[in-house]
Each structure stands twice: as structure tokens, then as C-alpha cells.
Amino acid sequence: MLRLDGVAGWACDARLPSHILRCDAQTLRTTLQRDGVVQCEWSNPLAALRWLGETAAAETADVRWIGYLAYELGQLFEPLGRYWDCTSGEALFCFGRVSPEGEAFPDESGT
């Protein structure tokens, strides 16, 4: 079993995400997908993050948006110079919406 641990009241069993919010590092196109189908799209990644903040705040207490912000997201605020490589295929950020009603991860036997 995969479990998300943290401060009291936040820990929960991990489930497959129902939605994925992802920002492409090359194009800055951000999409919200459900079951692989684009539900919403932003050309401005910061607008998508604003949407995520508002949406997460309105969710019930048992819903989690779990993900990451890449260091390279900082290039939207200041030049990162020669160290930034947007061609790696990595996302600038990616979050998944996880709820107790979501599908459980398959166990290690593949079932």
C-alpha cells in the first residue's frame, strides 16, 4: 500500500489521480486532463497556478492536489541563464487531484 504521510490530518492512502494539471516547459502550455482528455488549457502557467490555488481552497478537506514545482519555473520571473534547459521534456509543474473515492493503485502483484 502506498501512503502519503505528513502532518496530522493530511496523511491519507494514495489513490490514482482523477485529474492532472501539467505545464510543458518548452511551450508553457498548461493543460488540465481527466482520463487523458484535455478539460481546460492555459497559455499562461501562472494563470493555471492561480486556478489551482482557488480550486484547491474550495475542495473538501479529504481532497489533495499532489505534485511539484520545478526550479526552472523561476525562469518566468527572472532569466536563469545557461543552466536552464527547456528541452528535457520535464514539466515546469505537475499536480494530480487525489481523493478517497479515486481508484487505488494496483498492488505489487499487478492486480
PDB file of N, CA and C in Angstrom:
ATOM      1  N   MET A   1       0.843  -1.173   0.000  1.00  0.00           N
ATOM      2  CA  MET A   1       0.000   0.000   0.000  1.00  0.00           C
ATOM      3  C   MET A   1       0.890   1.238   0.000  1.00  0.00           C
ATOM      4  N   LEU A   2       0.555   2.183  -0.822  1.00  0.00           N
ATOM      5  CA  LEU A   2       1.232   3.466  -0.866  1.00  0.00           C
ATOM      6  C   LEU A   2       0.470   4.419   0.032  1.00  0.00           C
ATOM      7  N   ARG A   3       1.185   5.150   0.870  1.00  0.00           N
ATOM      8  CA  ARG A   3       0.537   6.059   1.802  1.00  0.00           C
ATOM      9  C   ARG A   3       1.244   7.404   1.753  1.00  0.00           C
ATOM     10  N   LEU A   4       0.467   8.470   1.799  1.00  0.00           N
ATOM     11  CA  LEU A   4       1.004   9.826   1.851  1.00  0.00           C
ATOM     12  C   LEU A   4       1.033  10.257   3.308  1.00  0.00           C
ATOM     13  N   ASP A   5       2.224  10.469   3.830  1.00  0.00           N
ATOM     14  CA  ASP A   5       2.360  10.860   5.228  1.00  0.00           C
ATOM     15  C   ASP A   5       2.714  12.327   5.326  1.00  0.00           C
ATOM     16  N   GLY A   6       2.432  12.888   6.463  1.00  0.00           N
ATOM     17  CA  GLY A   6       2.733  14.289   6.712  1.00  0.00           C
ATOM     18  C   GLY A   6       2.138  14.690   8.039  1.00  0.00           C
ATOM     19  N   VAL A   7       1.839  15.946   8.167  1.00  0.00           N
ATOM     20  CA  VAL A   7       1.278  16.454   9.414  1.00  0.00           C
ATOM     21  C   VAL A   7      -0.073  15.805   9.686  1.00  0.00           C
ATOM     22  N   ALA A   8      -0.441  15.781  10.953  1.00  0.00           N
ATOM     23  CA  ALA A   8      -1.725  15.192  11.352  1.00  0.00           C
ATOM     24  C   ALA A   8      -2.854  15.819  10.546  1.00  0.00           C
ATOM     25  N   GLY A   9      -3.766  14.995  10.091  1.00  0.00           N
ATOM     26  CA  GLY A   9      -4.896  15.483   9.306  1.00  0.00           C
ATOM     27  C   GLY A   9      -4.637  15.540   7.812  1.00  0.00           C
ATOM     28  N   TRP A  10      -3.381  15.359   7.417  1.00  0.00           N
ATOM     29  CA  TRP A  10      -3.075  15.408   5.989  1.00  0.00           C
ATOM     30  C   TRP A  10      -2.781  14.030   5.430  1.00  0.00           C
ATOM     31  N   ALA A  11      -2.273  13.129   6.252  1.00  0.00           N
ATOM     32  CA  ALA A  11      -1.905  11.789   5.787  1.00  0.00           C
ATOM     33  C   ALA A  11      -3.129  11.055   5.252  1.00  0.00           C
ATOM     34  N   CYS A  12      -2.925  10.266   4.203  1.00  0.00           N
ATOM     35  CA  CYS A  12      -4.024   9.511   3.604  1.00  0.00           C
ATOM     36  C   CYS A  12      -3.449   8.403   2.729  1.00  0.00           C
ATOM     37  N   ASP A  13      -4.288   7.438   2.388  1.00  0.00           N
ATOM     38  CA  ASP A  13      -3.883   6.422   1.423  1.00  0.00           C
ATOM     39  C   ASP A  13      -3.822   7.071   0.045  1.00  0.00           C
ATOM     40  N   ALA A  14      -2.782   6.772  -0.698  1.00  0.00           N
ATOM     41  CA  ALA A  14      -2.637   7.341  -2.039  1.00  0.00           C
ATOM     42  C   ALA A  14      -3.590   6.643  -3.009  1.00  0.00           C
ATOM     43  N   ARG A  15      -4.151   7.403  -3.899  1.00  0.00           N
ATOM     44  CA  ARG A  15      -5.036   6.907  -4.952  1.00  0.00           C
ATOM     45  C   ARG A  15      -4.529   7.436  -6.286  1.00  0.00           C
ATOM     46  N   LEU A  16      -4.967   6.818  -7.361  1.00  0.00           N
ATOM     47  CA  LEU A  16      -4.644   7.349  -8.688  1.00  0.00           C
ATOM     48  C   LEU A  16      -5.338   8.697  -8.851  1.00  0.00           C
ATOM     49  N   PRO A  17      -4.682   9.666  -9.457  1.00  0.00           N
ATOM     50  CA  PRO A  17      -5.308  10.981  -9.607  1.00  0.00           C
ATOM     51  C   PRO A  17      -6.452  10.962 -10.625  1.00  0.00           C
ATOM     52  N   SER A  18      -7.495  11.725 -10.316  1.00  0.00           N
ATOM     53  CA  SER A  18      -8.613  11.846 -11.259  1.00  0.00           C
ATOM     54  C   SER A  18      -8.326  12.910 -12.313  1.00  0.00           C
ATOM     55  N   HIS A  19      -7.500  13.882 -11.977  1.00  0.00           N
ATOM     56  CA  HIS A  19      -7.140  14.981 -12.874  1.00  0.00           C
ATOM     57  C   HIS A  19      -5.633  15.200 -12.794  1.00  0.00           C
ATOM     58  N   ILE A  20      -5.043  15.658 -13.902  1.00  0.00           N
ATOM     59  CA  ILE A  20      -3.623  16.010 -13.955  1.00  0.00           C
ATOM     60  C   ILE A  20      -3.507  17.425 -14.517  1.00  0.00           C
ATOM     61  N   LEU A  21      -2.826  18.303 -13.774  1.00  0.00           N
ATOM     62  CA  LEU A  21      -2.518  19.655 -14.236  1.00  0.00           C
ATOM     63  C   LEU A  21      -1.022  19.683 -14.518  1.00  0.00           C
ATOM     64  N   ARG A  22      -0.638  19.964 -15.777  1.00  0.00           N
ATOM     65  CA  ARG A  22       0.767  19.877 -16.187  1.00  0.00           C
ATOM     66  C   ARG A  22       1.138  21.034 -17.098  1.00  0.00           C
ATOM     67  N   CYS A  23       2.316  21.616 -16.838  1.00  0.00           N
ATOM     68  CA  CYS A  23       2.835  22.716 -17.659  1.00  0.00           C
ATOM     69  C   CYS A  23       4.041  22.234 -18.452  1.00  0.00           C
ATOM     70  N   ASP A  24       3.956  22.309 -19.772  1.00  0.00           N
ATOM     71  CA  ASP A  24       5.049  21.926 -20.659  1.00  0.00           C
ATOM     72  C   ASP A  24       6.152  22.988 -20.590  1.00  0.00           C
ATOM     73  N   ALA A  25       7.379  22.570 -20.330  1.00  0.00           N
ATOM     74  CA  ALA A  25       8.493  23.504 -20.159  1.00  0.00           C
ATOM     75  C   ALA A  25       8.857  24.241 -21.442  1.00  0.00           C
ATOM     76  N   GLN A  26       8.663  23.627 -22.595  1.00  0.00           N
ATOM     77  CA  GLN A  26       9.035  24.270 -23.858  1.00  0.00           C
ATOM     78  C   GLN A  26       8.001  25.285 -24.316  1.00  0.00           C
ATOM     79  N   THR A  27       6.729  24.913 -24.266  1.00  0.00           N
ATOM     80  CA  THR A  27       5.679  25.772 -24.822  1.00  0.00           C
ATOM     81  C   THR A  27       4.985  26.626 -23.772  1.00  0.00           C
ATOM     82  N   LEU A  28       5.157  26.283 -22.501  1.00  0.00           N
ATOM     83  CA  LEU A  28       4.458  26.904 -21.367  1.00  0.00           C
ATOM     84  C   LEU A  28       2.957  26.624 -21.395  1.00  0.00           C
ATOM     85  N   ARG A  29       2.515  25.788 -22.317  1.00  0.00           N
ATOM     86  CA  ARG A  29       1.100  25.390 -22.387  1.00  0.00           C
ATOM     87  C   ARG A  29       0.795  24.519 -21.171  1.00  0.00           C
ATOM     88  N   THR A  30      -0.253  24.883 -20.468  1.00  0.00           N
ATOM     89  CA  THR A  30      -0.668  24.133 -19.285  1.00  0.00           C
ATOM     90  C   THR A  30      -2.028  23.528 -19.558  1.00  0.00           C
ATOM     91  N   THR A  31      -2.154  22.243 -19.264  1.00  0.00           N
ATOM     92  CA  THR A  31      -3.421  21.562 -19.505  1.00  0.00           C
ATOM     93  C   THR A  31      -3.912  20.881 -18.235  1.00  0.00           C
ATOM     94  N   LEU A  32      -5.219  20.824 -18.128  1.00  0.00           N
ATOM     95  CA  LEU A  32      -5.884  20.031 -17.103  1.00  0.00           C
ATOM     96  C   LEU A  32      -6.525  18.864 -17.827  1.00  0.00           C
ATOM     97  N   GLN A  33      -6.122  17.648 -17.467  1.00  0.00           N
ATOM     98  CA  GLN A  33      -6.653  16.456 -18.130  1.00  0.00           C
ATOM     99  C   GLN A  33      -7.398  15.574 -17.143  1.00  0.00           C
ATOM    100  N   ARG A  34      -8.430  14.941 -17.655  1.00  0.00           N
ATOM    101  CA  ARG A  34      -9.152  13.907 -16.913  1.00  0.00           C
ATOM    102  C   ARG A  34      -9.276  12.718 -17.856  1.00  0.00           C
ATOM    103  N   ASP A  35      -8.810  11.573 -17.422  1.00  0.00           N
ATOM    104  CA  ASP A  35      -8.823  10.361 -18.253  1.00  0.00           C
ATOM    105  C   ASP A  35      -8.150  10.596 -19.603  1.00  0.00           C
ATOM    106  N   GLY A  36      -7.081  11.399 -19.618  1.00  0.00           N
ATOM    107  CA  GLY A  36      -6.329  11.650 -20.835  1.00  0.00           C
ATOM    108  C   GLY A  36      -6.948  12.654 -21.785  1.00  0.00           C
ATOM    109  N   VAL A  37      -8.093  13.228 -21.415  1.00  0.00           N
ATOM    110  CA  VAL A  37      -8.786  14.200 -22.260  1.00  0.00           C
ATOM    111  C   VAL A  37      -8.597  15.595 -21.664  1.00  0.00           C
ATOM    112  N   VAL A  38      -8.153  16.542 -22.495  1.00  0.00           N
ATOM    113  CA  VAL A  38      -7.949  17.910 -22.029  1.00  0.00           C
ATOM    114  C   VAL A  38      -9.300  18.536 -21.687  1.00  0.00           C
ATOM    115  N   GLN A  39      -9.413  18.993 -20.444  1.00  0.00           N
ATOM    116  CA  GLN A  39     -10.631  19.639 -19.960  1.00  0.00           C
ATOM    117  C   GLN A  39     -10.519  21.165 -20.013  1.00  0.00           C
ATOM    118  N   CYS A  40      -9.281  21.648 -19.839  1.00  0.00           N
ATOM    119  CA  CYS A  40      -9.041  23.090 -19.815  1.00  0.00           C
ATOM    120  C   CYS A  40      -7.587  23.324 -20.220  1.00  0.00           C
ATOM    121  N   GLU A  41      -7.315  24.516 -20.738  1.00  0.00           N
ATOM    122  CA  GLU A  41      -5.975  24.834 -21.223  1.00  0.00           C
ATOM    123  C   GLU A  41      -5.667  26.296 -20.933  1.00  0.00           C
ATOM    124  N   TRP A  42      -4.416  26.572 -20.555  1.00  0.00           N
ATOM    125  CA  TRP A  42      -3.956  27.927 -20.300  1.00  0.00           C
ATOM    126  C   TRP A  42      -2.686  28.182 -21.099  1.00  0.00           C
ATOM    127  N   SER A  43      -2.543  29.378 -21.654  1.00  0.00           N
ATOM    128  CA  SER A  43      -1.287  29.767 -22.295  1.00  0.00           C
ATOM    129  C   SER A  43      -0.353  30.412 -21.275  1.00  0.00           C
ATOM    130  N   ASN A  44      -0.905  30.864 -20.158  1.00  0.00           N
ATOM    131  CA  ASN A  44      -0.127  31.482 -19.087  1.00  0.00           C
ATOM    132  C   ASN A  44      -0.083  30.521 -17.894  1.00  0.00           C
ATOM    133  N   PRO A  45       1.078  29.934 -17.594  1.00  0.00           N
ATOM    134  CA  PRO A  45       1.167  28.980 -16.492  1.00  0.00           C
ATOM    135  C   PRO A  45       0.783  29.576 -15.143  1.00  0.00           C
ATOM    136  N   LEU A  46       1.054  30.865 -14.954  1.00  0.00           N
ATOM    137  CA  LEU A  46       0.712  31.489 -13.677  1.00  0.00           C
ATOM    138  C   LEU A  46      -0.798  31.581 -13.497  1.00  0.00           C
ATOM    139  N   ALA A  47      -1.533  31.744 -14.580  1.00  0.00           N
ATOM    140  CA  ALA A  47      -2.999  31.729 -14.504  1.00  0.00           C
ATOM    141  C   ALA A  47      -3.485  30.340 -14.102  1.00  0.00           C
ATOM    142  N   ALA A  48      -2.829  29.309 -14.604  1.00  0.00           N
ATOM    143  CA  ALA A  48      -3.198  27.938 -14.234  1.00  0.00           C
ATOM    144  C   ALA A  48      -2.909  27.684 -12.757  1.00  0.00           C
ATOM    145  N   LEU A  49      -1.783  28.185 -12.257  1.00  0.00           N
ATOM    146  CA  LEU A  49      -1.477  28.021 -10.835  1.00  0.00           C
ATOM    147  C   LEU A  49      -2.457  28.802  -9.964  1.00  0.00           C
ATOM    148  N   ARG A  50      -2.874  29.962 -10.433  1.00  0.00           N
ATOM    149  CA  ARG A  50      -3.896  30.735  -9.706  1.00  0.00           C
ATOM    150  C   ARG A  50      -5.191  29.926  -9.644  1.00  0.00           C
ATOM    151  N   TRP A  51      -5.573  29.327 -10.775  1.00  0.00           N
ATOM    152  CA  TRP A  51      -6.763  28.469 -10.807  1.00  0.00           C
ATOM    153  C   TRP A  51      -6.610  27.317  -9.818  1.00  0.00           C
ATOM    154  N   LEU A  52      -5.434  26.692  -9.790  1.00  0.00           N
ATOM    155  CA  LEU A  52      -5.193  25.579  -8.878  1.00  0.00           C
ATOM    156  C   LEU A  52      -5.358  26.022  -7.428  1.00  0.00           C
ATOM    157  N   GLY A  53      -4.815  27.168  -7.082  1.00  0.00           N
ATOM    158  CA  GLY A  53      -4.944  27.673  -5.715  1.00  0.00           C
ATOM    159  C   GLY A  53      -6.388  27.893  -5.317  1.00  0.00           C
ATOM    160  N   GLU A  54      -7.155  28.496  -6.212  1.00  0.00           N
ATOM    161  CA  GLU A  54      -8.574  28.747  -5.934  1.00  0.00           C
ATOM    162  C   GLU A  54      -9.350  27.441  -5.845  1.00  0.00           C
ATOM    163  N   THR A  55      -9.059  26.516  -6.747  1.00  0.00           N
ATOM    164  CA  THR A  55      -9.761  25.232  -6.777  1.00  0.00           C
ATOM    165  C   THR A  55      -9.434  24.403  -5.544  1.00  0.00           C
ATOM    166  N   ALA A  56      -8.155  24.324  -5.193  1.00  0.00           N
ATOM    167  CA  ALA A  56      -7.742  23.536  -4.028  1.00  0.00           C
ATOM    168  C   ALA A  56      -8.362  24.091  -2.751  1.00  0.00           C
ATOM    169  N   ALA A  57      -8.455  25.412  -2.648  1.00  0.00           N
ATOM    170  CA  ALA A  57      -9.048  26.028  -1.456  1.00  0.00           C
ATOM    171  C   ALA A  57     -10.531  25.710  -1.330  1.00  0.00           C
ATOM    172  N   ALA A  58     -11.202  25.471  -2.452  1.00  0.00           N
ATOM    173  CA  ALA A  58     -12.642  25.199  -2.444  1.00  0.00           C
ATOM    174  C   ALA A  58     -12.964  23.708  -2.296  1.00  0.00           C
ATOM    175  N   GLU A  59     -11.955  22.841  -2.386  1.00  0.00           N
ATOM    176  CA  GLU A  59     -12.171  21.391  -2.292  1.00  0.00           C
ATOM    177  C   GLU A  59     -12.519  20.996  -0.856  1.00  0.00           C
ATOM    178  N   THR A  60     -13.128  19.823  -0.715  1.00  0.00           N
ATOM    179  CA  THR A  60     -13.370  19.289   0.620  1.00  0.00           C
ATOM    180  C   THR A  60     -12.039  18.899   1.252  1.00  0.00           C
ATOM    181  N   ALA A  61     -12.033  18.754   2.570  1.00  0.00           N
ATOM    182  CA  ALA A  61     -10.792  18.529   3.316  1.00  0.00           C
ATOM    183  C   ALA A  61     -10.087  17.223   2.962  1.00  0.00           C
ATOM    184  N   ASP A  62     -10.794  16.260   2.376  1.00  0.00           N
ATOM    185  CA  ASP A  62     -10.163  14.973   2.072  1.00  0.00           C
ATOM    186  C   ASP A  62      -9.569  14.894   0.667  1.00  0.00           C
ATOM    187  N   VAL A  63      -9.650  15.972  -0.101  1.00  0.00           N
ATOM    188  CA  VAL A  63      -9.085  16.013  -1.457  1.00  0.00           C
ATOM    189  C   VAL A  63      -7.702  16.655  -1.397  1.00  0.00           C
ATOM    190  N   ARG A  64      -6.756  16.081  -2.129  1.00  0.00           N
ATOM    191  CA  ARG A  64      -5.389  16.606  -2.183  1.00  0.00           C
ATOM    192  C   ARG A  64      -4.988  16.869  -3.631  1.00  0.00           C
ATOM    193  N   TRP A  65      -4.287  17.956  -3.857  1.00  0.00           N
ATOM    194  CA  TRP A  65      -3.594  18.189  -5.122  1.00  0.00           C
ATOM    195  C   TRP A  65      -2.120  17.958  -4.810  1.00  0.00           C
ATOM    196  N   ILE A  66      -1.564  16.893  -5.352  1.00  0.00           N
ATOM    197  CA  ILE A  66      -0.211  16.465  -5.008  1.00  0.00           C
ATOM    198  C   ILE A  66       0.666  16.624  -6.243  1.00  0.00           C
ATOM    199  N   GLY A  67       1.817  17.272  -6.075  1.00  0.00           N
ATOM    200  CA  GLY A  67       2.694  17.458  -7.218  1.00  0.00           C
ATOM    201  C   GLY A  67       3.945  18.226  -6.869  1.00  0.00           C
ATOM    202  N   TYR A  68       4.482  18.912  -7.869  1.00  0.00           N
ATOM    203  CA  TYR A  68       5.733  19.637  -7.669  1.00  0.00           C
ATOM    204  C   TYR A  68       5.796  20.882  -8.549  1.00  0.00           C
ATOM    205  N   LEU A  69       6.644  21.811  -8.122  1.00  0.00           N
ATOM    206  CA  LEU A  69       7.043  22.977  -8.912  1.00  0.00           C
ATOM    207  C   LEU A  69       8.528  22.799  -9.202  1.00  0.00           C
ATOM    208  N   ALA A  70       8.919  22.797 -10.452  1.00  0.00           N
ATOM    209  CA  ALA A  70      10.330  22.650 -10.814  1.00  0.00           C
ATOM    210  C   ALA A  70      11.071  23.965 -10.576  1.00  0.00           C
ATOM    211  N   TYR A  71      12.337  23.850 -10.249  1.00  0.00           N
ATOM    212  CA  TYR A  71      13.197  25.019 -10.080  1.00  0.00           C
ATOM    213  C   TYR A  71      13.098  25.935 -11.303  1.00  0.00           C
ATOM    214  N   GLU A  72      13.032  25.332 -12.473  1.00  0.00           N
ATOM    215  CA  GLU A  72      13.015  26.090 -13.727  1.00  0.00           C
ATOM    216  C   GLU A  72      11.784  26.971 -13.890  1.00  0.00           C
ATOM    217  N   LEU A  73      10.759  26.758 -13.075  1.00  0.00           N
ATOM    218  CA  LEU A  73       9.590  27.640 -13.112  1.00  0.00           C
ATOM    219  C   LEU A  73      10.003  29.081 -12.816  1.00  0.00           C
ATOM    220  N   GLY A  74      11.092  29.238 -12.082  1.00  0.00           N
ATOM    221  CA  GLY A  74      11.607  30.567 -11.762  1.00  0.00           C
ATOM    222  C   GLY A  74      11.962  31.396 -12.981  1.00  0.00           C
ATOM    223  N   GLN A  75      12.173  30.742 -14.131  1.00  0.00           N
ATOM    224  CA  GLN A  75      12.502  31.488 -15.351  1.00  0.00           C
ATOM    225  C   GLN A  75      11.359  32.382 -15.800  1.00  0.00           C
ATOM    226  N   LEU A  76      10.163  32.177 -15.265  1.00  0.00           N
ATOM    227  CA  LEU A  76       9.049  33.076 -15.578  1.00  0.00           C
ATOM    228  C   LEU A  76       9.206  34.417 -14.874  1.00  0.00           C
ATOM    229  N   PHE A  77      10.064  34.469 -13.848  1.00  0.00           N
ATOM    230  CA  PHE A  77      10.249  35.683 -13.061  1.00  0.00           C
ATOM    231  C   PHE A  77      11.587  36.365 -13.321  1.00  0.00           C
ATOM    232  N   GLU A  78      12.609  35.570 -13.654  1.00  0.00           N
ATOM    233  CA  GLU A  78      13.924  36.130 -13.965  1.00  0.00           C
ATOM    234  C   GLU A  78      14.706  35.138 -14.821  1.00  0.00           C
ATOM    235  N   PRO A  79      15.624  35.630 -15.652  1.00  0.00           N
ATOM    236  CA  PRO A  79      16.393  34.727 -16.515  1.00  0.00           C
ATOM    237  C   PRO A  79      17.237  33.759 -15.680  1.00  0.00           C
ATOM    238  N   LEU A  80      17.253  32.504 -16.077  1.00  0.00           N
ATOM    239  CA  LEU A  80      18.059  31.504 -15.379  1.00  0.00           C
ATOM    240  C   LEU A  80      19.385  31.263 -16.083  1.00  0.00           C
ATOM    241  N   GLY A  81      19.588  31.924 -17.211  1.00  0.00           N
ATOM    242  CA  GLY A  81      20.863  31.827 -17.899  1.00  0.00           C
ATOM    243  C   GLY A  81      21.104  30.478 -18.540  1.00  0.00           C
ATOM    244  N   ARG A  82      22.353  30.154 -18.696  1.00  0.00           N
ATOM    245  CA  ARG A  82      22.750  28.969 -19.452  1.00  0.00           C
ATOM    246  C   ARG A  82      22.424  27.662 -18.758  1.00  0.00           C
ATOM    247  N   TYR A  83      22.033  27.698 -17.522  1.00  0.00           N
ATOM    248  CA  TYR A  83      21.764  26.458 -16.790  1.00  0.00           C
ATOM    249  C   TYR A  83      20.377  25.902 -17.052  1.00  0.00           C
ATOM    250  N   TRP A  84      19.523  26.692 -17.663  1.00  0.00           N
ATOM    251  CA  TRP A  84      18.151  26.242 -17.883  1.00  0.00           C
ATOM    252  C   TRP A  84      18.033  25.567 -19.234  1.00  0.00           C
ATOM    253  N   ASP A  85      17.551  24.334 -19.234  1.00  0.00           N
ATOM    254  CA  ASP A  85      17.359  23.568 -20.463  1.00  0.00           C
ATOM    255  C   ASP A  85      15.896  23.169 -20.556  1.00  0.00           C
ATOM    256  N   CYS A  86      15.143  23.857 -21.417  1.00  0.00           N
ATOM    257  CA  CYS A  86      13.704  23.584 -21.528  1.00  0.00           C
ATOM    258  C   CYS A  86      13.418  22.422 -22.477  1.00  0.00           C
ATOM    259  N   THR A  87      14.448  21.797 -23.005  1.00  0.00           N
ATOM    260  CA  THR A  87      14.229  20.720 -23.972  1.00  0.00           C
ATOM    261  C   THR A  87      14.238  19.332 -23.332  1.00  0.00           C
ATOM    262  N   SER A  88      14.319  19.275 -22.022  1.00  0.00           N
ATOM    263  CA  SER A  88      14.435  17.975 -21.347  1.00  0.00           C
ATOM    264  C   SER A  88      13.137  17.183 -21.358  1.00  0.00           C
ATOM    265  N   GLY A  89      12.020  17.843 -21.650  1.00  0.00           N
ATOM    266  CA  GLY A  89      10.736  17.148 -21.645  1.00  0.00           C
ATOM    267  C   GLY A  89      10.061  17.135 -20.290  1.00  0.00           C
ATOM    268  N   GLU A  90      10.746  17.651 -19.286  1.00  0.00           N
ATOM    269  CA  GLU A  90      10.162  17.710 -17.947  1.00  0.00           C
ATOM    270  C   GLU A  90       9.115  18.820 -17.885  1.00  0.00           C
ATOM    271  N   ALA A  91       8.197  18.672 -16.970  1.00  0.00           N
ATOM    272  CA  ALA A  91       7.171  19.693 -16.765  1.00  0.00           C
ATOM    273  C   ALA A  91       7.699  20.758 -15.809  1.00  0.00           C
ATOM    274  N   LEU A  92       7.257  22.006 -16.002  1.00  0.00           N
ATOM    275  CA  LEU A  92       7.592  23.052 -15.039  1.00  0.00           C
ATOM    276  C   LEU A  92       6.844  22.829 -13.736  1.00  0.00           C
ATOM    277  N   PHE A  93       5.648  22.277 -13.851  1.00  0.00           N
ATOM    278  CA  PHE A  93       4.927  21.805 -12.675  1.00  0.00           C
ATOM    279  C   PHE A  93       3.944  20.740 -13.102  1.00  0.00           C
ATOM    280  N   CYS A  94       3.594  19.913 -12.158  1.00  0.00           N
ATOM    281  CA  CYS A  94       2.629  18.854 -12.415  1.00  0.00           C
ATOM    282  C   CYS A  94       1.948  18.503 -11.095  1.00  0.00           C
ATOM    283  N   PHE A  95       0.625  18.488 -11.102  1.00  0.00           N
ATOM    284  CA  PHE A  95      -0.159  18.161  -9.914  1.00  0.00           C
ATOM    285  C   PHE A  95      -1.259  17.190 -10.295  1.00  0.00           C
ATOM    286  N   GLY A  96      -1.547  16.282  -9.397  1.00  0.00           N
ATOM    287  CA  GLY A  96      -2.651  15.350  -9.580  1.00  0.00           C
ATOM    288  C   GLY A  96      -3.673  15.531  -8.476  1.00  0.00           C
ATOM    289  N   ARG A  97      -4.952  15.472  -8.841  1.00  0.00           N
ATOM    290  CA  ARG A  97      -6.034  15.577  -7.850  1.00  0.00           C
ATOM    291  C   ARG A  97      -6.334  14.181  -7.329  1.00  0.00           C
ATOM    292  N   VAL A  98      -6.170  14.002  -6.024  1.00  0.00           N
ATOM    293  CA  VAL A  98      -6.353  12.702  -5.389  1.00  0.00           C
ATOM    294  C   VAL A  98      -7.449  12.817  -4.335  1.00  0.00           C
ATOM    295  N   SER A  99      -8.385  11.878  -4.376  1.00  0.00           N
ATOM    296  CA  SER A  99      -9.462  11.860  -3.381  1.00  0.00           C
ATOM    297  C   SER A  99      -9.687  10.429  -2.908  1.00  0.00           C
ATOM    298  N   PRO A 100     -10.327  10.259  -1.746  1.00  0.00           N
ATOM    299  CA  PRO A 100     -10.590   8.908  -1.236  1.00  0.00           C
ATOM    300  C   PRO A 100     -11.439   8.063  -2.184  1.00  0.00           C
ATOM    301  N   GLU A 101     -12.237   8.703  -3.032  1.00  0.00           N
ATOM    302  CA  GLU A 101     -13.082   7.972  -3.982  1.00  0.00           C
ATOM    303  C   GLU A 101     -12.307   7.494  -5.201  1.00  0.00           C
ATOM    304  N   GLY A 102     -11.061   7.956  -5.341  1.00  0.00           N
ATOM    305  CA  GLY A 102     -10.263   7.599  -6.508  1.00  0.00           C
ATOM    306  C   GLY A 102      -9.899   6.130  -6.539  1.00  0.00           C
ATOM    307  N   GLU A 103      -9.484   5.697  -7.709  1.00  0.00           N
ATOM    308  CA  GLU A 103      -9.078   4.302  -7.908  1.00  0.00           C
ATOM    309  C   GLU A 103      -7.775   4.030  -7.162  1.00  0.00           C
ATOM    310  N   ALA A 104      -7.706   2.902  -6.478  1.00  0.00           N
ATOM    311  CA  ALA A 104      -6.500   2.529  -5.743  1.00  0.00           C
ATOM    312  C   ALA A 104      -5.390   2.146  -6.714  1.00  0.00           C
ATOM    313  N   PHE A 105      -4.152   2.366  -6.294  1.00  0.00           N
ATOM    314  CA  PHE A 105      -3.016   1.888  -7.072  1.00  0.00           C
ATOM    315  C   PHE A 105      -3.060   0.365  -7.104  1.00  0.00           C
ATOM    316  N   PRO A 106      -2.666  -0.246  -8.214  1.00  0.00           N
ATOM    317  CA  PRO A 106      -2.608  -1.710  -8.246  1.00  0.00           C
ATOM    318  C   PRO A 106      -1.587  -2.203  -7.219  1.00  0.00           C
ATOM    319  N   ASP A 107      -1.828  -3.364  -6.628  1.00  0.00           N
ATOM    320  CA  ASP A 107      -0.845  -3.894  -5.682  1.00  0.00           C
ATOM    321  C   ASP A 107       0.368  -4.410  -6.454  1.00  0.00           C
ATOM    322  N   GLU A 108       1.381  -4.814  -5.736  1.00  0.00           N
ATOM    323  CA  GLU A 108       2.644  -5.199  -6.377  1.00  0.00           C
ATOM    324  C   GLU A 108       2.523  -6.423  -7.268  1.00  0.00           C
ATOM    325  N   SER A 109       1.466  -7.187  -7.115  1.00  0.00           N
ATOM    326  CA  SER A 109       1.288  -8.360  -7.979  1.00  0.00           C
ATOM    327  C   SER A 109       0.691  -7.984  -9.329  1.00  0.00           C
ATOM    328  N   GLY A 110       0.337  -6.664  -9.475  1.00  0.00           N
ATOM    329  CA  GLY A 110      -0.196  -6.187 -10.748  1.00  0.00           C
ATOM    330  C   GLY A 110      -1.696  -6.280 -10.858  1.00  0.00           C
ATOM    331  N   THR A 111      -2.376  -6.591  -9.769  1.00  0.00           N
ATOM    332  CA  THR A 111      -3.843  -6.672  -9.808  1.00  0.00           C
ATOM    333  C   THR A 111      -4.471  -5.430  -9.238  1.00  0.00           C
TER     334      THR A 111
END
